[in-house]
C-alpha cells in the first residue's frame, strides 16, 4: 500500500494523516497499479493559511510516488526523488535537468502555481496553462529521444513482459507501456506541416501553424486526452498551487477536464492548495458566482477537502531538535509555542536565532540559549503577522531599504535593479553581504537558473516591505524607476539586434525567460517607461518593443483573445516613422501575422502598409531577387487583410502585382520553388475572381495553375506536388460546376478524389 510510504519521506514533518489521505485518493483514481482499472478522477482541496505546510504536503505526495516500487521502481527511475529546490525556491514541477530516466513514466506530474494579482508587475490574468503545456512537452521530447532505449529495456524486462511471448506479441505489449504516443505523433505532424509551408509566398501564421488555432486550454485538454487514451491510460497528478489567484482560462480548462474525465473514468488526481479564508468567502457567494469559481467542485463526487489546522508540537519538535539540539526543555517549549503550529514560522524563528551567535551559550549553536536569547524569544509576538513586522524592524536600516526597493518593483524581486540603485545611494552590496540578511526564510533572493527573477517567499514580508517604501520612499521613487529603465533598456537592446530583429539566442535578452517571467518583466516595463524622463523617441521605441514582445508571448501561448485586444495599441502607431533599426522588417512581419491570426485586421493593415513601403524601398535601393520576393510576400499579406475586411477590388490589385512578381522571378530563377510561387499566386488571384463573379477569368487562372501543378508533379513526384494537383483540380472543378458543365466538373472532381485517396 502507498500509505506505508508516509513514514519514510525525507524532511517531511507531521501531516502524516493528510499525506495518507492524498495517497489513498491517488489509489482510488488509478486503481492502485499502472495496469489496474482506473477508479475515475479525484480531487483534493488542501485549505490553510500561509505557512501551515500545504505545498510541502503536496511535494511529499510526489516524493512518495517517485520512490514507490510500483509507480517509479529503480529500474525505471523516471522521476527525480525530490523537487531539488534551489535555496528554498518553491517548485511545483520537479527539476528534470541532469536526471537520466531509465524507463518510461508510470504516472505524469504537472504543476501550476499562481502569484497575487494585485501587485504592480503581475497581470490580472496570469494564465499558467502555457507553462504546464511546456512542462508536458518536455516529457514528450524526452520520450521521443529515448523511445528506442525504453523499447529495448521493456523487451528485456521479465517484470513487464512474458518471456516466452512471440515477437509480435512482445511488440504489442511494449507499446502499451510507452507513453505519449499520440502526442509524439502530433509533434511530428506539426513539424511536417510547418516544414511543408516554410518559405511560401502569402501564407500567414494561421496557415503555418495548427489549423485549429485553439487556445491554451483547449490544446492542453487535447494533450491530456492523448495521455489518457493510450493502451494503458497514464495516471496524471495535476497540482494547482495557490489557486486562490487562479485565472478564468484555467478555471474553464479545469471544468472541462473534470467533466470529461468523470464521464470517461480517467485516472486523474487534482490537488488544489488554497487559502482557507478565501475559500470560506467563495462558499458564501451566491450559487451563480460559485459556478464561476473553484467552489463549483465543493459538492461534486470524488472531491474531498481538508482544512490544515496548526501542527501539533511533535511535528515541529523534531526539526527544532535537529537545528538547535542544546536547548533546554523549557526553552524548547517556548520556541515551539511561538511557532504557533506554523511550519514557516518555525523555520523563520530558528533561522533568526541562529543568525546571532550571542543568543547561545559560548556562541555555540549546539548549546542552550543565553538569558538574553531566551528573553528575546519571549518578546516575540504570538501573532505571526505582527511577528513579521517585529522582525523587519530589527533588520539593519540598509537591509530594510533593499527590501523596500524590491517591494516597489513588485512581488518578483529584481535583484539586479536593486543592486544598481543601491550603488546610487552609497550602499555597497560587496559579496551580497546585506542581501544575506534577507535569505531564507525572510525572502528568496538566492540564485537559480534565471538570474533576472526572484520572488518574495512570504506575502507577509512583502506587505511589510511595501508599507516601508510607502512611508519613506518618496525620495527614492524617481531614482529607482531610472535604475529599472536602465536595466530594461539593456535587456531590450540585447533582445533586438542592430537591424531591429528579435533575438532568442542571447543569455542577457528577454526571450530566454519562460513566458510567465517574461510577462512580469515586460509588464513592469510598461509602467516604468510610462513614468520615464528619458528622451521621447527612445522611450517610444522601447515601449513599442515591449508591446510587441508581450503580444508575441501571448501568441506563442495561443492566447489569441489577448492578442486581439492588444491590437488596438498598434492601430495608432505611425509605423513609417519607426526606424527599421528599432523594429525590423521580419519583426513587423511576425507581428502582422499574429494580428491577422487573432483577427485584429485594422492593426495588421497599418503594419502591412508600412512593410510594403519598406520592402519596395529596399528593392529600389538594391534591386535583387531576394528583395523582390520580399515585396511579393508583403503584398500577399496585405491582400489577406483586405480580403478579411471585404476590400476585394484592392486585394485583386495586390495579388495581381504579386503574380507579376512571381512570373518575373520564375523567368530569372527557373527553380521549382519559384514555379510554386507562381502557382500560389494564381490560386490567390483566382479565388478573388470567383468572389467577384468573374468566372471566365478565374477558369483561365485555375487552368494555368493546374498545368503548372502537373508539371511540378512530373518534375518532383512528391506528396506535396501531388496535393497541389488535387487542389488545382478541385478549384477548376468548382468553376465548371458553377458554369453548369457538370460532366467536366465530375471528371475533375473524380481525379481529385483519386489523388486524395492516394495521399
mmCIF file of C-alpha atoms in Angstrom, residues 197-563:
data_model
loop_
_atom_site.group_PDB
_atom_site.id
_atom_site.type_symbol
_atom_site.label_atom_id
_atom_site.label_comp_id
_atom_site.label_asym_id
_atom_site.label_seq_id
_atom_site.Cartn_x
_atom_site.Cartn_y
_atom_site.Cartn_z
ATOM 1 C CA UNK A 197 4.689 25.649 -45.727
ATOM 2 C CA UNK A 198 8.093 27.096 -44.909
ATOM 3 C CA UNK A 199 9.099 29.917 -47.259
ATOM 4 C CA UNK A 200 5.934 30.046 -49.336
ATOM 5 C CA UNK A 201 4.516 33.341 -50.563
ATOM 6 C CA UNK A 202 1.405 34.672 -48.897
ATOM 7 C CA UNK A 203 0.990 32.213 -46.042
ATOM 8 C CA UNK A 204 0.075 33.721 -42.679
ATOM 9 C CA UNK A 205 0.566 32.357 -39.189
ATOM 10 C CA UNK A 206 -2.734 30.530 -39.158
ATOM 11 C CA UNK A 207 -1.744 28.602 -42.275
ATOM 12 C CA UNK A 208 1.722 27.804 -40.947
ATOM 13 C CA UNK A 209 0.550 26.576 -37.552
ATOM 14 C CA UNK A 210 -2.094 24.210 -36.260
ATOM 15 C CA UNK A 211 -5.182 24.820 -38.366
ATOM 16 C CA UNK A 212 -7.428 24.597 -35.324
ATOM 17 C CA UNK A 213 -5.787 27.675 -33.751
ATOM 18 C CA UNK A 214 -7.128 26.517 -30.401
ATOM 19 C CA UNK A 215 -6.343 28.373 -27.218
ATOM 20 C CA UNK A 216 -4.053 27.098 -24.486
ATOM 21 C CA UNK A 217 -6.891 25.483 -22.535
ATOM 22 C CA UNK A 218 -8.263 23.556 -25.488
ATOM 23 C CA UNK A 219 -4.786 22.478 -26.540
ATOM 24 C CA UNK A 220 -3.869 21.336 -23.041
ATOM 25 C CA UNK A 221 -7.118 19.391 -22.764
ATOM 26 C CA UNK A 222 -6.450 17.771 -26.127
ATOM 27 C CA UNK A 223 -2.931 16.857 -24.999
ATOM 28 C CA UNK A 224 -4.227 15.203 -21.841
ATOM 29 C CA UNK A 225 -6.752 13.256 -23.878
ATOM 30 C CA UNK A 226 -3.785 11.768 -25.726
ATOM 31 C CA UNK A 227 -2.146 10.918 -22.392
ATOM 32 C CA UNK A 228 -5.266 9.157 -21.126
ATOM 33 C CA UNK A 229 -6.308 7.362 -24.324
ATOM 34 C CA UNK A 230 -3.183 5.193 -24.685
ATOM 35 C CA UNK A 231 -3.334 1.382 -24.456
ATOM 36 C CA UNK A 232 -2.656 1.846 -20.746
ATOM 37 C CA UNK A 233 -4.034 5.156 -19.525
ATOM 38 C CA UNK A 234 -1.197 7.109 -17.915
ATOM 39 C CA UNK A 235 -2.275 8.411 -14.478
ATOM 40 C CA UNK A 236 -1.894 12.175 -14.010
ATOM 41 C CA UNK A 237 -1.412 14.240 -10.865
ATOM 42 C CA UNK A 238 -2.337 17.861 -11.564
ATOM 43 C CA UNK A 239 -1.250 20.267 -8.807
ATOM 44 C CA UNK A 240 -2.762 23.768 -8.687
ATOM 45 C CA UNK A 241 -0.826 25.725 -6.054
ATOM 46 C CA UNK A 242 -2.050 28.980 -4.503
ATOM 47 C CA UNK A 243 -5.229 28.595 -6.528
ATOM 48 C CA UNK A 244 -6.954 31.459 -4.701
ATOM 49 C CA UNK A 245 -5.468 33.517 -7.582
ATOM 50 C CA UNK A 246 -6.453 31.109 -10.373
ATOM 51 C CA UNK A 247 -7.268 32.745 -13.725
ATOM 52 C CA UNK A 248 -10.553 32.312 -15.661
ATOM 53 C CA UNK A 249 -8.950 30.442 -18.567
ATOM 54 C CA UNK A 250 -7.500 27.762 -16.307
ATOM 55 C CA UNK A 251 -10.814 27.532 -14.454
ATOM 56 C CA UNK A 252 -12.571 26.808 -17.729
ATOM 57 C CA UNK A 253 -9.948 24.229 -18.667
ATOM 58 C CA UNK A 254 -10.264 22.514 -15.262
ATOM 59 C CA UNK A 255 -14.033 22.294 -15.513
ATOM 60 C CA UNK A 256 -13.853 20.699 -18.978
ATOM 61 C CA UNK A 257 -11.153 18.319 -17.769
ATOM 62 C CA UNK A 258 -13.182 17.296 -14.730
ATOM 63 C CA UNK A 259 -16.461 16.785 -16.611
ATOM 64 C CA UNK A 260 -14.887 14.746 -19.406
ATOM 65 C CA UNK A 261 -12.628 12.847 -17.004
ATOM 66 C CA UNK A 262 -15.609 11.912 -14.836
ATOM 67 C CA UNK A 263 -17.542 10.690 -17.858
ATOM 68 C CA UNK A 264 -14.637 8.609 -19.179
ATOM 69 C CA UNK A 265 -13.196 7.441 -15.859
ATOM 70 C CA UNK A 266 -9.730 8.939 -16.318
ATOM 71 C CA UNK A 267 -7.056 8.146 -13.667
ATOM 72 C CA UNK A 268 -6.668 11.767 -12.630
ATOM 73 C CA UNK A 269 -5.853 13.282 -9.244
ATOM 74 C CA UNK A 270 -6.251 17.048 -8.994
ATOM 75 C CA UNK A 271 -4.677 18.580 -5.881
ATOM 76 C CA UNK A 272 -5.595 22.185 -5.146
ATOM 77 C CA UNK A 273 -3.963 24.281 -2.428
ATOM 78 C CA UNK A 274 -5.951 27.344 -1.398
ATOM 79 C CA UNK A 275 -6.024 29.869 1.410
ATOM 80 C CA UNK A 276 -8.682 29.000 3.968
ATOM 81 C CA UNK A 277 -10.249 32.428 4.451
ATOM 82 C CA UNK A 278 -10.616 32.994 0.712
ATOM 83 C CA UNK A 279 -12.192 29.533 0.363
ATOM 84 C CA UNK A 280 -14.780 30.264 3.013
ATOM 85 C CA UNK A 281 -15.584 33.533 1.241
ATOM 86 C CA UNK A 282 -16.112 31.641 -2.023
ATOM 87 C CA UNK A 283 -18.614 29.346 -0.340
ATOM 88 C CA UNK A 284 -20.572 32.369 0.907
ATOM 89 C CA UNK A 285 -21.134 33.747 -2.606
ATOM 90 C CA UNK A 286 -24.406 33.038 -4.419
ATOM 91 C CA UNK A 287 -24.773 29.917 -6.497
ATOM 92 C CA UNK A 288 -24.284 31.634 -9.860
ATOM 93 C CA UNK A 289 -20.947 33.047 -8.698
ATOM 94 C CA UNK A 290 -19.833 29.703 -7.277
ATOM 95 C CA UNK A 291 -20.278 28.133 -10.712
ATOM 96 C CA UNK A 292 -17.545 30.504 -11.961
ATOM 97 C CA UNK A 293 -15.093 29.559 -9.217
ATOM 98 C CA UNK A 294 -13.474 26.573 -7.549
ATOM 99 C CA UNK A 295 -16.465 26.426 -5.204
ATOM 100 C CA UNK A 296 -18.254 24.647 -8.084
ATOM 101 C CA UNK A 297 -16.422 21.443 -7.066
ATOM 102 C CA UNK A 298 -17.352 21.539 -3.390
ATOM 103 C CA UNK A 299 -20.220 19.052 -3.671
ATOM 104 C CA UNK A 300 -19.043 17.032 -6.673
ATOM 105 C CA UNK A 301 -18.485 13.292 -6.484
ATOM 106 C CA UNK A 302 -14.838 12.408 -5.982
ATOM 107 C CA UNK A 303 -13.990 15.730 -4.326
ATOM 108 C CA UNK A 304 -12.847 15.983 -0.712
ATOM 109 C CA UNK A 305 -11.378 18.844 1.286
ATOM 110 C CA UNK A 306 -9.125 19.161 4.336
ATOM 111 C CA UNK A 307 -8.547 22.213 6.491
ATOM 112 C CA UNK A 308 -4.978 22.146 7.792
ATOM 113 C CA UNK A 309 -5.009 23.289 11.399
ATOM 114 C CA UNK A 310 -1.969 24.235 13.449
ATOM 115 C CA UNK A 311 0.546 21.410 13.504
ATOM 116 C CA UNK A 312 0.991 19.506 16.734
ATOM 117 C CA UNK A 313 4.101 20.204 18.754
ATOM 118 C CA UNK A 314 5.584 16.806 17.945
ATOM 119 C CA UNK A 315 5.520 17.657 14.247
ATOM 120 C CA UNK A 316 7.879 20.599 14.805
ATOM 121 C CA UNK A 317 9.859 19.236 17.725
ATOM 122 C CA UNK A 318 11.995 17.004 15.524
ATOM 123 C CA UNK A 319 13.009 19.929 13.321
ATOM 124 C CA UNK A 320 13.798 22.092 16.339
ATOM 125 C CA UNK A 321 15.877 19.344 17.958
ATOM 126 C CA UNK A 322 17.867 18.815 14.756
ATOM 127 C CA UNK A 323 18.530 22.516 14.307
ATOM 128 C CA UNK A 324 19.090 23.566 17.947
ATOM 129 C CA UNK A 325 19.988 20.394 19.867
ATOM 130 C CA UNK A 326 21.231 22.174 23.019
ATOM 131 C CA UNK A 327 18.017 23.938 24.040
ATOM 132 C CA UNK A 328 16.668 23.130 27.478
ATOM 133 C CA UNK A 329 13.235 21.569 27.699
ATOM 134 C CA UNK A 330 11.777 24.887 28.863
ATOM 135 C CA UNK A 331 13.451 26.804 26.045
ATOM 136 C CA UNK A 332 12.237 24.257 23.530
ATOM 137 C CA UNK A 333 8.681 24.685 24.784
ATOM 138 C CA UNK A 334 8.879 28.471 24.426
ATOM 139 C CA UNK A 335 10.185 28.301 20.833
ATOM 140 C CA UNK A 336 7.556 25.717 19.894
ATOM 141 C CA UNK A 337 4.822 27.890 21.365
ATOM 142 C CA UNK A 338 5.986 30.948 19.406
ATOM 143 C CA UNK A 339 5.744 28.981 16.141
ATOM 144 C CA UNK A 340 2.037 28.519 16.773
ATOM 145 C CA UNK A 341 1.906 25.276 14.829
ATOM 146 C CA UNK A 342 3.088 27.093 11.678
ATOM 147 C CA UNK A 343 5.935 25.377 9.842
ATOM 148 C CA UNK A 344 7.151 28.528 8.110
ATOM 149 C CA UNK A 345 7.186 30.461 11.385
ATOM 150 C CA UNK A 346 9.288 27.739 12.974
ATOM 151 C CA UNK A 347 11.829 27.838 10.126
ATOM 152 C CA UNK A 348 11.961 31.631 10.318
ATOM 153 C CA UNK A 349 12.325 31.696 14.094
ATOM 154 C CA UNK A 350 15.129 29.145 14.134
ATOM 155 C CA UNK A 351 16.906 30.936 11.313
ATOM 156 C CA UNK A 352 16.587 34.244 13.135
ATOM 157 C CA UNK A 353 18.084 32.856 16.328
ATOM 158 C CA UNK A 354 20.992 31.188 14.508
ATOM 159 C CA UNK A 355 21.968 34.422 12.784
ATOM 160 C CA UNK A 356 23.195 35.858 16.113
ATOM 161 C CA UNK A 357 25.580 33.533 17.949
ATOM 162 C CA UNK A 358 25.375 35.719 21.071
ATOM 163 C CA UNK A 359 21.951 34.142 21.583
ATOM 164 C CA UNK A 360 23.715 30.886 22.535
ATOM 165 C CA UNK A 361 25.984 29.847 25.396
ATOM 166 C CA UNK A 362 29.625 30.200 24.308
ATOM 167 C CA UNK A 363 28.306 31.343 20.914
ATOM 168 C CA UNK A 364 27.801 27.659 20.164
ATOM 169 C CA UNK A 365 24.670 26.857 18.162
ATOM 170 C CA UNK A 366 24.679 23.372 19.637
ATOM 171 C CA UNK A 367 24.216 24.706 23.196
ATOM 172 C CA UNK A 368 21.366 26.288 25.125
ATOM 173 C CA UNK A 369 20.094 29.828 24.731
ATOM 174 C CA UNK A 370 21.639 32.510 26.891
ATOM 175 C CA UNK A 371 19.332 34.504 29.189
ATOM 176 C CA UNK A 372 19.441 37.279 26.585
ATOM 177 C CA UNK A 373 18.489 34.854 23.809
ATOM 178 C CA UNK A 374 15.709 33.372 25.904
ATOM 179 C CA UNK A 375 14.420 36.832 26.742
ATOM 180 C CA UNK A 376 14.387 37.727 23.057
ATOM 181 C CA UNK A 377 12.209 34.720 22.254
ATOM 182 C CA UNK A 378 9.754 35.644 24.986
ATOM 183 C CA UNK A 379 9.268 39.121 23.477
ATOM 184 C CA UNK A 380 8.194 37.710 20.127
ATOM 185 C CA UNK A 381 4.553 38.243 19.269
ATOM 186 C CA UNK A 382 2.316 35.180 19.188
ATOM 187 C CA UNK A 383 0.591 36.659 16.132
ATOM 188 C CA UNK A 384 2.530 35.775 13.002
ATOM 189 C CA UNK A 385 1.750 38.967 11.099
ATOM 190 C CA UNK A 386 2.888 41.083 13.996
ATOM 191 C CA UNK A 387 5.967 38.881 14.382
ATOM 192 C CA UNK A 388 6.936 39.613 10.763
ATOM 193 C CA UNK A 389 6.647 43.335 11.469
ATOM 194 C CA UNK A 390 8.848 42.939 14.538
ATOM 195 C CA UNK A 391 11.493 41.070 12.596
ATOM 196 C CA UNK A 392 11.508 43.620 9.803
ATOM 197 C CA UNK A 393 12.027 46.427 12.276
ATOM 198 C CA UNK A 394 15.038 44.621 13.734
ATOM 199 C CA UNK A 395 16.815 44.421 10.379
ATOM 200 C CA UNK A 396 19.626 46.820 9.541
ATOM 201 C CA UNK A 397 18.358 50.036 8.002
ATOM 202 C CA UNK A 398 20.119 49.355 4.711
ATOM 203 C CA UNK A 399 18.559 45.901 4.554
ATOM 204 C CA UNK A 400 15.119 47.425 5.082
ATOM 205 C CA UNK A 401 15.944 49.768 2.218
ATOM 206 C CA UNK A 402 16.803 46.838 -0.029
ATOM 207 C CA UNK A 403 13.575 45.022 0.726
ATOM 208 C CA UNK A 404 11.563 48.238 0.366
ATOM 209 C CA UNK A 405 13.087 48.905 -3.042
ATOM 210 C CA UNK A 406 12.433 45.318 -4.087
ATOM 211 C CA UNK A 407 8.792 45.523 -2.991
ATOM 212 C CA UNK A 408 8.306 48.633 -5.115
ATOM 213 C CA UNK A 409 9.337 46.622 -8.138
ATOM 214 C CA UNK A 410 6.681 44.024 -7.363
ATOM 215 C CA UNK A 411 6.234 40.568 -5.921
ATOM 216 C CA UNK A 412 9.093 39.464 -8.148
ATOM 217 C CA UNK A 413 12.283 40.957 -6.702
ATOM 218 C CA UNK A 414 14.680 42.178 -9.442
ATOM 219 C CA UNK A 415 17.985 41.872 -7.659
ATOM 220 C CA UNK A 416 19.986 43.493 -10.479
ATOM 221 C CA UNK A 417 17.831 46.624 -10.394
ATOM 222 C CA UNK A 418 18.035 46.866 -6.616
ATOM 223 C CA UNK A 419 21.794 46.446 -6.820
ATOM 224 C CA UNK A 420 22.090 49.198 -9.457
ATOM 225 C CA UNK A 421 20.005 51.603 -7.414
ATOM 226 C CA UNK A 422 21.798 50.720 -4.180
ATOM 227 C CA UNK A 423 25.065 51.984 -5.671
ATOM 228 C CA UNK A 424 23.494 55.392 -6.333
ATOM 229 C CA UNK A 425 22.536 55.515 -2.645
ATOM 230 C CA UNK A 426 26.022 54.683 -1.394
ATOM 231 C CA UNK A 427 25.017 51.179 -0.360
ATOM 232 C CA UNK A 428 27.693 48.701 -1.389
ATOM 233 C CA UNK A 429 26.438 45.138 -1.552
ATOM 234 C CA UNK A 430 30.003 43.730 -1.587
ATOM 235 C CA UNK A 431 29.691 39.992 -1.783
ATOM 236 C CA UNK A 432 25.965 40.485 -1.210
ATOM 237 C CA UNK A 433 26.595 40.748 2.499
ATOM 238 C CA UNK A 434 23.471 42.783 3.059
ATOM 239 C CA UNK A 435 21.358 40.568 0.846
ATOM 240 C CA UNK A 436 22.383 37.650 3.030
ATOM 241 C CA UNK A 437 20.298 39.338 5.721
ATOM 242 C CA UNK A 438 17.316 38.643 3.512
ATOM 243 C CA UNK A 439 17.894 34.974 2.739
ATOM 244 C CA UNK A 440 15.570 32.176 3.735
ATOM 245 C CA UNK A 441 13.305 32.355 5.465
ATOM 246 C CA UNK A 442 12.672 36.105 5.037
ATOM 247 C CA UNK A 443 12.674 36.478 1.266
ATOM 248 C CA UNK A 444 14.045 34.472 -1.572
ATOM 249 C CA UNK A 445 16.813 36.319 -3.366
ATOM 250 C CA UNK A 446 19.125 33.404 -3.994
ATOM 251 C CA UNK A 447 20.424 32.205 -7.317
ATOM 252 C CA UNK A 448 18.636 29.891 -9.675
ATOM 253 C CA UNK A 449 18.845 29.217 -13.382
ATOM 254 C CA UNK A 450 17.130 32.505 -14.159
ATOM 255 C CA UNK A 451 19.359 35.318 -12.987
ATOM 256 C CA UNK A 452 16.738 38.013 -13.554
ATOM 257 C CA UNK A 453 13.840 36.938 -11.401
ATOM 258 C CA UNK A 454 13.450 36.381 -7.684
ATOM 259 C CA UNK A 455 10.363 36.407 -5.539
ATOM 260 C CA UNK A 456 9.335 37.248 -2.021
ATOM 261 C CA UNK A 457 8.540 33.903 -0.475
ATOM 262 C CA UNK A 458 6.092 35.158 2.100
ATOM 263 C CA UNK A 459 3.379 37.703 1.324
ATOM 264 C CA UNK A 460 3.610 38.993 4.897
ATOM 265 C CA UNK A 461 7.202 40.173 4.354
ATOM 266 C CA UNK A 462 6.288 41.677 1.016
ATOM 267 C CA UNK A 463 3.428 43.672 2.544
ATOM 268 C CA UNK A 464 5.622 44.979 5.372
ATOM 269 C CA UNK A 465 8.386 45.967 2.948
ATOM 270 C CA UNK A 466 5.916 47.669 0.649
ATOM 271 C CA UNK A 467 4.482 49.649 3.554
ATOM 272 C CA UNK A 468 8.027 50.690 4.453
ATOM 273 C CA UNK A 469 8.530 52.052 0.941
ATOM 274 C CA UNK A 470 5.158 53.818 1.087
ATOM 275 C CA UNK A 471 6.240 55.534 4.317
ATOM 276 C CA UNK A 472 9.756 56.560 3.277
ATOM 277 C CA UNK A 473 10.095 56.064 -0.458
ATOM 278 C CA UNK A 474 9.213 59.468 -1.925
ATOM 279 C CA UNK A 475 12.879 60.376 -2.285
ATOM 280 C CA UNK A 476 13.676 57.044 -3.963
ATOM 281 C CA UNK A 477 10.803 56.765 -6.449
ATOM 282 C CA UNK A 478 12.378 58.588 -9.406
ATOM 283 C CA UNK A 479 15.843 57.101 -8.976
ATOM 284 C CA UNK A 480 14.519 53.578 -8.595
ATOM 285 C CA UNK A 481 12.478 53.982 -11.768
ATOM 286 C CA UNK A 482 15.593 55.213 -13.591
ATOM 287 C CA UNK A 483 17.523 52.152 -12.410
ATOM 288 C CA UNK A 484 14.688 49.937 -13.606
ATOM 289 C CA UNK A 485 14.580 51.672 -17.000
ATOM 290 C CA UNK A 486 18.348 51.343 -17.311
ATOM 291 C CA UNK A 487 18.181 47.587 -16.807
ATOM 292 C CA UNK A 488 15.149 47.262 -19.043
ATOM 293 C CA UNK A 489 16.935 49.186 -21.803
ATOM 294 C CA UNK A 490 19.887 46.814 -21.558
ATOM 295 C CA UNK A 491 17.649 43.727 -21.674
ATOM 296 C CA UNK A 492 15.621 45.077 -24.603
ATOM 297 C CA UNK A 493 18.708 46.167 -26.534
ATOM 298 C CA UNK A 494 20.092 42.659 -26.096
ATOM 299 C CA UNK A 495 16.797 41.181 -27.295
ATOM 300 C CA UNK A 496 16.746 43.226 -30.540
ATOM 301 C CA UNK A 497 19.748 43.205 -32.857
ATOM 302 C CA UNK A 498 21.112 46.215 -34.777
ATOM 303 C CA UNK A 499 18.624 45.529 -37.586
ATOM 304 C CA UNK A 500 15.669 45.673 -35.190
ATOM 305 C CA UNK A 501 15.019 41.931 -35.317
ATOM 306 C CA UNK A 502 14.178 39.824 -32.268
ATOM 307 C CA UNK A 503 16.929 37.548 -30.978
ATOM 308 C CA UNK A 504 16.195 34.442 -28.951
ATOM 309 C CA UNK A 505 19.756 33.203 -28.538
ATOM 310 C CA UNK A 506 21.331 35.730 -26.137
ATOM 311 C CA UNK A 507 21.637 34.939 -22.439
ATOM 312 C CA UNK A 508 21.035 38.529 -21.323
ATOM 313 C CA UNK A 509 17.962 39.004 -23.521
ATOM 314 C CA UNK A 510 14.334 38.651 -22.510
ATOM 315 C CA UNK A 511 13.459 35.780 -24.855
ATOM 316 C CA UNK A 512 15.398 33.285 -22.727
ATOM 317 C CA UNK A 513 12.836 33.745 -19.925
ATOM 318 C CA UNK A 514 9.816 31.495 -19.763
ATOM 319 C CA UNK A 515 6.609 33.241 -20.786
ATOM 320 C CA UNK A 516 5.397 33.828 -17.218
ATOM 321 C CA UNK A 517 8.561 35.602 -16.141
ATOM 322 C CA UNK A 518 8.823 37.462 -19.436
ATOM 323 C CA UNK A 519 5.322 38.854 -18.917
ATOM 324 C CA UNK A 520 6.329 40.024 -15.449
ATOM 325 C CA UNK A 521 9.343 41.964 -16.711
ATOM 326 C CA UNK A 522 7.509 43.363 -19.728
ATOM 327 C CA UNK A 523 4.529 44.441 -17.621
ATOM 328 C CA UNK A 524 6.918 46.272 -15.315
ATOM 329 C CA UNK A 525 8.470 47.915 -18.369
ATOM 330 C CA UNK A 526 5.123 49.369 -19.435
ATOM 331 C CA UNK A 527 4.787 51.161 -16.101
ATOM 332 C CA UNK A 528 8.453 52.133 -15.928
ATOM 333 C CA UNK A 529 8.600 53.724 -19.374
ATOM 334 C CA UNK A 530 5.280 55.497 -18.824
ATOM 335 C CA UNK A 531 6.931 57.316 -15.881
ATOM 336 C CA UNK A 532 10.338 57.743 -17.520
ATOM 337 C CA UNK A 533 12.086 61.076 -18.122
ATOM 338 C CA UNK A 534 14.195 59.680 -20.964
ATOM 339 C CA UNK A 535 14.158 61.338 -24.380
ATOM 340 C CA UNK A 536 10.813 60.794 -26.078
ATOM 341 C CA UNK A 537 11.862 58.813 -29.208
ATOM 342 C CA UNK A 538 13.907 56.320 -27.190
ATOM 343 C CA UNK A 539 11.030 55.711 -24.773
ATOM 344 C CA UNK A 540 8.565 55.453 -27.655
ATOM 345 C CA UNK A 541 10.654 52.824 -29.409
ATOM 346 C CA UNK A 542 11.247 50.845 -26.233
ATOM 347 C CA UNK A 543 7.545 50.921 -25.354
ATOM 348 C CA UNK A 544 6.733 49.636 -28.831
ATOM 349 C CA UNK A 545 9.282 46.848 -28.432
ATOM 350 C CA UNK A 546 7.763 45.907 -25.084
ATOM 351 C CA UNK A 547 4.264 45.737 -26.542
ATOM 352 C CA UNK A 548 5.470 43.634 -29.457
ATOM 353 C CA UNK A 549 7.209 41.171 -27.137
ATOM 354 C CA UNK A 550 4.116 40.952 -24.919
ATOM 355 C CA UNK A 551 1.920 40.255 -27.930
ATOM 356 C CA UNK A 552 4.371 37.678 -29.273
ATOM 357 C CA UNK A 553 4.436 35.952 -25.877
ATOM 358 C CA UNK A 554 0.647 35.710 -25.856
ATOM 359 C CA UNK A 555 0.585 34.490 -29.468
ATOM 360 C CA UNK A 556 3.083 31.710 -28.799
ATOM 361 C CA UNK A 557 0.956 30.695 -25.805
ATOM 362 C CA UNK A 558 -2.170 30.666 -28.055
ATOM 363 C CA UNK A 559 -3.860 33.417 -26.018
ATOM 364 C CA UNK A 560 -5.476 34.905 -29.097
ATOM 365 C CA UNK A 561 -8.125 36.915 -27.266
ATOM 366 C CA UNK A 562 -5.317 38.850 -25.574
ATOM 367 C CA UNK A 563 -3.557 39.343 -28.911
#
